[in-house]
Amino acid sequence: MPEYLSPGVYVEETPSGNKPIEGVSTSTAGLVGVTERGPVDVPQLVTSFGEYTRTFGGALPIDEFTDGGRAHCYLPHAVEGFFVNGGKRAYITRVLPDEATPATRDMFFNDPGVASPGDTVLLRPAQQGSGTTAAPPLLYALDPANLALGDWVRIGDGGRAEYRRLIANPGAQARHVGFDVPLGAGHPAGTTIRALAVAASTDPSLAPPQFKLAEAVAAGATELLLDTGNVAGLAAALPPGTASAGWRLLELGATAVAEYVFATRAEAVGTTQVRVFLSRAVTFDYAAAAPATVIETTGGTDDTLALPANAGDTLAFLQTSPPPADFTNNAHVAIVAPGTDAQEAISIGALGSLPLTMPGPLAIPAGSLGHHVSVADDDRNVVAEITAHRVIQLDDVGHLAAGMTLTFTNGAATQDDLIDAVDPTAATVTLRNDLPWTPAGAVKLTPKHLTGPANAGSVSIALDDRLGLAASDVIRIGPDELATIRSVPGAGGPAPDPGVVLLTQPLTASHAGGLAGEPVRRQVTTVDTARQAVFTALASAPGSPGLLVSDITGFASGEVLQLDLPDGTRILQRLGGAPVPAAPREIEIDTPLAFSHPAGVPLVEREVLFEVRAIDAGSWGNRLQIAARDEPAGLVGNTAVLNANPPPGPGMFSSLQVASSTGAEPGSVLAMSNPDGSLVPGLLKVRAVDRTSRLVLLDAPGLTATHMAAVANAALLGQFVRVRSREFSLMVLLRRRPDPTTPSRDDNLLDQEIFRNLSMDPRHSRYVERMVGVTYTPGSDTDDRDEAVRRSDRRSEGASVYVRVRDPRSDTGSALDPFAIRLGPETLVDVLPSGLTRPARLPLSGGDDNVAGMDDAMYRGADSNEPAHRTGLFSLKNLLNVSLVSIPGQTAPLLQQSVIDHCEELRYRFAVLDGPPPPDDTLADVQDLRQQFDSHYAALYHPWLTIADPFPTSPALVRQFPVPPAGHVLGIMARVDNERGVHKAPANEVVRGIAGLTRYFTKGEQDIVNPYPVNINLIRDFRPNNRALRVWGARCITSDNEYKYVNVRRVLIFLEDSIDRGLQWVVFEPNAEPLWASVRRSATQFLTTVWRNGALEGTTPDQGFFVKCDRTTMTRDDIDNGRLVCVIGVAPVKPAEFVIIRIGLWTADADQ
C-alpha cells in the first residue's frame, strides 16, 4: 500500500487491468549446415541472401564438398530459396569439423637487429614442389655463408615470394661445373659428362694435328676450311656417315681463349685444304690463319648430370659433391654426352662475381657476352708536317671535323688550334692558324663539357660541342663513368654544334654542368683477343653492384668490361675491385616450394614479424591475399627538430624538442632527415611525449653521434632537421572462387579492406593486433591475449572481417623484445603487364574444411549447460523467436529425428524435412524414409528441386543441379504467414526460383503417399495447366489424425507461444478472482483477434474458442499450491484439401 505521511497532493498511476497478448512471429527460420565461411556454431541473423553471402560466402562446389557419396553443399541454395520464396528472417548456424583448419601466412621483415643477414640469390632454377630431401633437388644458393639451421629465407620476389625455414646448415661443398661458353643444346639428367686436360691428339693418322683456318670464320658458321696440317689424314678420319664416337674435337684459337667444337665429317679440297663440318655453330669470329688443333677426347674423369642442363646454360650440376678435381680446373675442357650425337665440348670456367665501380645502369640478361677491353682517350699522333705549321698528317683523322680544337705539342710546349678542314684520303688536317713550331708526338682532342647538370638515371646529356660524335661512340663523363651514344639528334649544325646527346643506358651518377661542367671525352675501345670472353651466368637488375660471369680468370680491379646484350645494346663497366670466386652451396628448406623460381631470384634472410590467420577455418581462406606497404606520409609529418638533447645522465633517455608533437605517441618510430631531404642513418623510438613542451622522450639507445651531428650541421646553416613517423598499411583482399569456365577472372576481387597507419609496438594506439584483431581459438571464451571474445559471433574483437593477426613477440614467455624497432612487413611489389606497379599480394594457405570429417554428429552438435558452448543444432536453443527449423539436404534418419526431437523439446518449433536425394528418390525410397518418424511437429517434402548448375564446366552446356526442397518450403511458409496468416496451409503455392524437379509424380502416385497415415507432401508439376510448379500437400508425418495438417499444428504453436509470452506478467500476482478475470480478458481479446483474422472456425467467437479461468478450473489444492489453471479450447480452421462439387441434371419443373 502507498504511504501518505505528510499533507500534500499525491499523483499515482493506476493499472488499467488490460494486459494485451501480442502474437509471436511464426516465419523466422533456423537453418544448420555447411557454409563457405562465417562464425562456427553461433547462429547469425540474415535478412536477405545478399547479407548471407557477405557473412557466410556463396555457393559450394559439390565436387569439393562431397565425401563418401554424401554432399554437404546445399545450405547456400536452401537460404537463397528461402528468400526467393518470401522469407524475411533466418538464423544460420555454420557447422564444421573440429579438425578443420584456418588459412594462415606469416609476414616477414628485414630485422635491423640481425648483424649479418644472409642475402644471396638462387644459382639454379628451383622447380615447384622441390627443395627438400624428400622432394629433390635442394635449392642451390650463390653465397649462403651467412645462413644457418633455423633461419627463415625469402625465395623469389613480388607476389610469388615464398618464405621457408632452413632445416640444416648449408652444404659444405659446391656441386656444379662452370663453362666459358653456354651449352649449345639441352641434356637430360643422368647424361655423362667428362672433364679432361687439353692435349693435342696422339692419333698417328692425324699427325701433325695442328691446322690453321684457310679463311676468316664468322660467328654462327657450321663449317671450316683448314689447311697447313695433315689434310689427307683428317679427311680420311671423317668420311661421310662417321658415327658420333668417331667425331674429332677441334680447338679453335689459342688454348687460353679457345672454343671447342666437334667435326662430324671432312672433305678434302684439293691437296692442301680440307673442309670440316661441325656439330654446332661456332660462337666467336676467327681470323684467317687462326690455329685449329685436333684434341684428344679419351681419359679424364667421368661424372653424370644430377639435373637436366638446358641450352644456353653456363653451369651444369653433378651427382658427385664435391666435384672431382678435373671439373674444377679451368684449364680443362668438359665434354657433355661424349660419344653420342648430342656431344659437345666446352672449356671449364671459374664462376665468380665482378664488382663494379658504379652500379649497373641497365638490367643485364643472363647470357650477355662480355669482353675485356682497353679504353683510352681518343688522342692522335703526328705522322708528318705536310705544309709548314699549317697542314699536318695524323695517324687517324676519323671522327675529326672542322671547328674542333686540337692540342699539339713540341717538347714541353703546347698549342691549341682549330681545324679548318679534314682530308680523310690524305689523313691530314688543315689548321686555321699556323703553329709556332713543327708539332711532334701526341695530339689531344680538347674535351667537351656538360652545359647543364646530368642527373643519375638520365639518358641524355647537353654538351657545348658535339663535333666528331656519332652513334655507338663510347664517351667518358667525368673521371669514371663510361657511356655509349645512342644518337646525336640534329647533328651537323654550325661548329661547335652544341646540343643534346642521347645515351643507350641511364647514367649511374650525377654530374655537374655549366661553368664547372665535367669534361666529356670520346674513348677508343680495343677488345683484348688474348683474354677469354665471358658470359653473364645470371641476370642482374639495374643498380646491381656486380656481375656474375662464367669465368673470372685474369680480371683485375680497374679494368673495363664491354657487355653486348642480346638485344644489341652495348655498355661498358669498370671493375671496382678484384673478382670474387663464387662459393655456392645447397640448402634444404622445411617444405617444398609452391612456385617455380628461375635462377637469379633473391634468396634473402628474413625474420617472422606477425602471423595472419583467416578469421574462420575453411578452404575459403586460401583465397585471401595480404599486401603491405609503407605509408608515404606518417602520423608525425616532417616536423622540425628545434633541439636535440642527449641523455642528461646514466640510465636516462635522450629527447627531441619538436615544432609539433601531433601524431607522436609512445611506440612511434621516427626517421630523421637533413634539410636537403636525405635521411640520417638510424631510426628512433618514442618512449613518452610531453605535449606541453613538445618534448619527445626516446627509447634507448636514442640519439647517436650521427643524429647530433646532423642537428648541429643544420643549425650552422640556419635550418632544421626534420622527423617523420614510419607506419605501414595492411590490405586484405578476398578473391572470387576459381571458375574453370572463366579462369581469367579468378583473380578478380570480391572484397577488400585496408588498415592504415599501423604500428608494431604494443604501446601504440594503432598496434596491428589492436586494429586488425588478435587471433583466437574457436570455442574458447577468450582470445590469444586472454581478452573475452565477442558474444555476438564468438570471435575476438577486431575491425577486420576476414583475418586476425598475432605478434609472436607479444606472446607470454617470448624472449624477443616487443618494443624493439620494427617498421612493418617488407614491402614487395608486383609489376603488372601494363608496367604499373602495386603492392605484392601474398596468398594465405593451409585452410581446410575437412570434408572427410563431416558427419551427423557435426550437424547435431552437443548440448551444454553453458549456452555459449552449444554447437550444431543445439545452438538454436539459444534463440527465442525461431519457429521453423531445418538441416537442408541432410536426410540421414537419425539426423532428421534429431531435428524432430529439437522441435518437440522446445515445443514452439516446426521441422521441415527433405525427402531422399536423387537418384534414390523413388516413391518406395521416400516411403522408407517416412516410416522412420511419427511426429506432428514435422513435415516431409519431396521430390528435390533443380536449378541451373552454379559451377558449370562450360558456359555453353549448363546442366540442371538438384537441391533439397526444405529451404524453398520454409520460404513459402514464411510468405504465406505474412500474406495470409499461419492458419493458411502452405500448399497450392508456387515454388519460386527453380527450373524443375528431379522426379515428376502423377496424381496416381500421390494417391499412395498423401493419405493418412503416410502424409508425405509432394511438389507437383502443373506447368501443362499453366500453373507452374506447386507445393501440393500440407500434412504432418504423424499417426495422430487430429494433428495431421501442417497449418493446424502451426496455429497451435502460434497460440501457445503467444499466450506463453503474453501471460508472463501473471507469475506471482495474487491468485484470486481479479487476476482470473484479467487472464480471461487478455486471452479472450487475443483469441478474438485470431478468430477475426480467420484462423478459428465459427461465425461467432463462441464457436471458435472458449476461455475458462475460475473456480471451476482450479481446486483448493491448486490455489494453495500456487497453481492458476486456465482452460482454453480452440477450433482451428482446416484446409479444403478435397474440394468436392456434386453436380447432376435437373429440369425446370423438377422438385429440388
mmCIF file of C-alpha atoms in Angstrom, residues 960-1071:
data_model
loop_
_atom_site.group_PDB
_atom_site.id
_atom_site.type_symbol
_atom_site.label_atom_id
_atom_site.label_comp_id
_atom_site.label_asym_id
_atom_site.label_seq_id
_atom_site.Cartn_x
_atom_site.Cartn_y
_atom_site.Cartn_z
ATOM 1 C CA GLN A 960 20.479 -28.988 -64.033
ATOM 2 C CA PHE A 961 21.614 -29.237 -60.429
ATOM 3 C CA PRO A 962 19.462 -30.891 -57.741
ATOM 4 C CA VAL A 963 18.794 -29.000 -54.496
ATOM 5 C CA PRO A 964 16.692 -30.019 -51.481
ATOM 6 C CA PRO A 965 13.190 -28.507 -51.165
ATOM 7 C CA ALA A 966 13.371 -27.587 -47.458
ATOM 8 C CA GLY A 967 14.701 -24.044 -47.920
ATOM 9 C CA HIS A 968 12.161 -23.186 -50.584
ATOM 10 C CA VAL A 969 9.315 -24.643 -48.489
ATOM 11 C CA LEU A 970 10.446 -22.640 -45.459
ATOM 12 C CA GLY A 971 10.271 -19.519 -47.623
ATOM 13 C CA ILE A 972 6.775 -20.454 -48.793
ATOM 14 C CA MET A 973 5.649 -20.938 -45.186
ATOM 15 C CA ALA A 974 7.054 -17.539 -44.277
ATOM 16 C CA ARG A 975 5.419 -15.981 -47.324
ATOM 17 C CA VAL A 976 2.021 -17.493 -46.548
ATOM 18 C CA ASP A 977 2.306 -16.476 -42.881
ATOM 19 C CA ASN A 978 2.980 -12.862 -43.858
ATOM 20 C CA GLU A 979 0.477 -12.610 -46.677
ATOM 21 C CA ARG A 980 -2.405 -14.728 -45.336
ATOM 22 C CA GLY A 981 -1.577 -15.916 -41.850
ATOM 23 C CA VAL A 982 -0.303 -19.018 -40.158
ATOM 24 C CA HIS A 983 -3.745 -20.615 -40.431
ATOM 25 C CA LYS A 984 -3.420 -20.855 -44.225
ATOM 26 C CA ALA A 985 -1.955 -24.188 -45.268
ATOM 27 C CA PRO A 986 1.410 -23.719 -47.030
ATOM 28 C CA ALA A 987 0.218 -25.632 -50.072
ATOM 29 C CA ASN A 988 -1.107 -24.855 -53.541
ATOM 30 C CA GLU A 989 1.685 -22.266 -53.587
ATOM 31 C CA VAL A 990 4.121 -21.663 -56.447
ATOM 32 C CA VAL A 991 7.736 -22.652 -55.786
ATOM 33 C CA ARG A 992 9.844 -19.749 -56.997
ATOM 34 C CA GLY A 993 13.437 -19.762 -58.221
ATOM 35 C CA ILE A 994 13.643 -23.300 -59.623
ATOM 36 C CA ALA A 995 13.887 -24.813 -63.082
ATOM 37 C CA GLY A 996 12.179 -28.132 -62.413
ATOM 38 C CA LEU A 997 12.021 -31.262 -60.291
ATOM 39 C CA THR A 998 14.305 -34.254 -60.091
ATOM 40 C CA ARG A 999 11.265 -36.557 -60.364
ATOM 41 C CA TYR A 1000 7.771 -35.848 -61.621
ATOM 42 C CA PHE A 1001 4.979 -37.574 -59.709
ATOM 43 C CA THR A 1002 1.469 -38.103 -61.018
ATOM 44 C CA LYS A 1003 -1.881 -37.872 -59.250
ATOM 45 C CA GLY A 1004 -1.985 -41.624 -59.052
ATOM 46 C CA GLU A 1005 1.349 -41.741 -57.251
ATOM 47 C CA GLN A 1006 0.217 -39.015 -54.856
ATOM 48 C CA ASP A 1007 -2.853 -41.086 -54.129
ATOM 49 C CA ILE A 1008 -0.449 -43.513 -52.447
ATOM 50 C CA VAL A 1009 1.693 -41.144 -50.365
ATOM 51 C CA ASN A 1010 -0.764 -38.374 -49.400
ATOM 52 C CA PRO A 1011 -3.457 -40.184 -47.387
ATOM 53 C CA TYR A 1012 -3.246 -40.798 -43.656
ATOM 54 C CA PRO A 1013 -1.025 -42.132 -42.157
ATOM 55 C CA VAL A 1014 1.670 -41.741 -44.874
ATOM 56 C CA ASN A 1015 1.210 -37.959 -45.102
ATOM 57 C CA ILE A 1016 4.091 -37.170 -47.497
ATOM 58 C CA ASN A 1017 3.850 -33.754 -49.144
ATOM 59 C CA LEU A 1018 4.687 -33.779 -52.831
ATOM 60 C CA ILE A 1019 5.769 -30.916 -55.065
ATOM 61 C CA ARG A 1020 3.969 -31.313 -58.363
ATOM 62 C CA ASP A 1021 4.422 -30.001 -61.872
ATOM 63 C CA PHE A 1022 1.338 -28.145 -63.097
ATOM 64 C CA ARG A 1023 3.065 -26.391 -65.960
ATOM 65 C CA PRO A 1024 0.951 -28.274 -68.543
ATOM 66 C CA ASN A 1025 -2.020 -26.494 -66.879
ATOM 67 C CA ASN A 1026 -0.176 -23.148 -66.882
ATOM 68 C CA ARG A 1027 0.001 -23.238 -63.072
ATOM 69 C CA ALA A 1028 3.784 -23.632 -62.589
ATOM 70 C CA LEU A 1029 5.395 -25.885 -60.000
ATOM 71 C CA ARG A 1030 3.484 -26.028 -56.717
ATOM 72 C CA VAL A 1031 3.630 -27.497 -53.262
ATOM 73 C CA TRP A 1032 0.724 -29.966 -53.321
ATOM 74 C CA GLY A 1033 0.460 -31.229 -49.778
ATOM 75 C CA ALA A 1034 0.123 -29.885 -46.233
ATOM 76 C CA ARG A 1035 0.311 -32.825 -43.856
ATOM 77 C CA CYS A 1036 2.445 -33.639 -40.849
ATOM 78 C CA ILE A 1037 4.217 -37.003 -40.659
ATOM 79 C CA THR A 1038 2.064 -38.165 -37.758
ATOM 80 C CA SER A 1039 -0.269 -41.039 -36.946
ATOM 81 C CA ASP A 1040 -2.369 -38.657 -34.814
ATOM 82 C CA ASN A 1041 -5.174 -37.757 -37.183
ATOM 83 C CA GLU A 1042 -6.140 -34.740 -35.057
ATOM 84 C CA TYR A 1043 -2.872 -33.016 -35.957
ATOM 85 C CA LYS A 1044 -2.363 -34.233 -39.496
ATOM 86 C CA TYR A 1045 -2.439 -30.767 -41.100
ATOM 87 C CA VAL A 1046 0.600 -28.509 -41.024
ATOM 88 C CA ASN A 1047 -1.410 -25.339 -40.530
ATOM 89 C CA VAL A 1048 -3.343 -26.819 -37.580
ATOM 90 C CA ARG A 1049 -0.103 -27.722 -35.802
ATOM 91 C CA ARG A 1050 1.441 -24.364 -36.538
ATOM 92 C CA VAL A 1051 -1.689 -22.441 -35.439
ATOM 93 C CA LEU A 1052 -1.479 -24.196 -32.096
ATOM 94 C CA ILE A 1053 2.269 -23.391 -31.912
ATOM 95 C CA PHE A 1054 1.423 -19.764 -32.627
ATOM 96 C CA LEU A 1055 -1.308 -19.630 -29.994
ATOM 97 C CA GLU A 1056 0.658 -21.454 -27.324
ATOM 98 C CA ASP A 1057 3.806 -19.414 -27.822
ATOM 99 C CA SER A 1058 1.911 -16.106 -27.908
ATOM 100 C CA ILE A 1059 -0.046 -16.905 -24.749
ATOM 101 C CA ASP A 1060 3.098 -18.206 -23.052
ATOM 102 C CA ARG A 1061 4.923 -14.929 -23.650
ATOM 103 C CA GLY A 1062 1.879 -12.689 -23.169
ATOM 104 C CA LEU A 1063 0.983 -14.028 -19.731
ATOM 105 C CA GLN A 1064 4.418 -13.924 -18.159
ATOM 106 C CA TRP A 1065 3.261 -10.935 -16.123
ATOM 107 C CA VAL A 1066 0.804 -13.193 -14.254
ATOM 108 C CA VAL A 1067 3.501 -15.069 -12.351
ATOM 109 C CA PHE A 1068 3.464 -14.194 -8.608
ATOM 110 C CA GLU A 1069 0.375 -11.981 -8.939
ATOM 111 C CA PRO A 1070 -2.298 -12.575 -6.250
ATOM 112 C CA ASN A 1071 -4.133 -15.771 -7.300
#
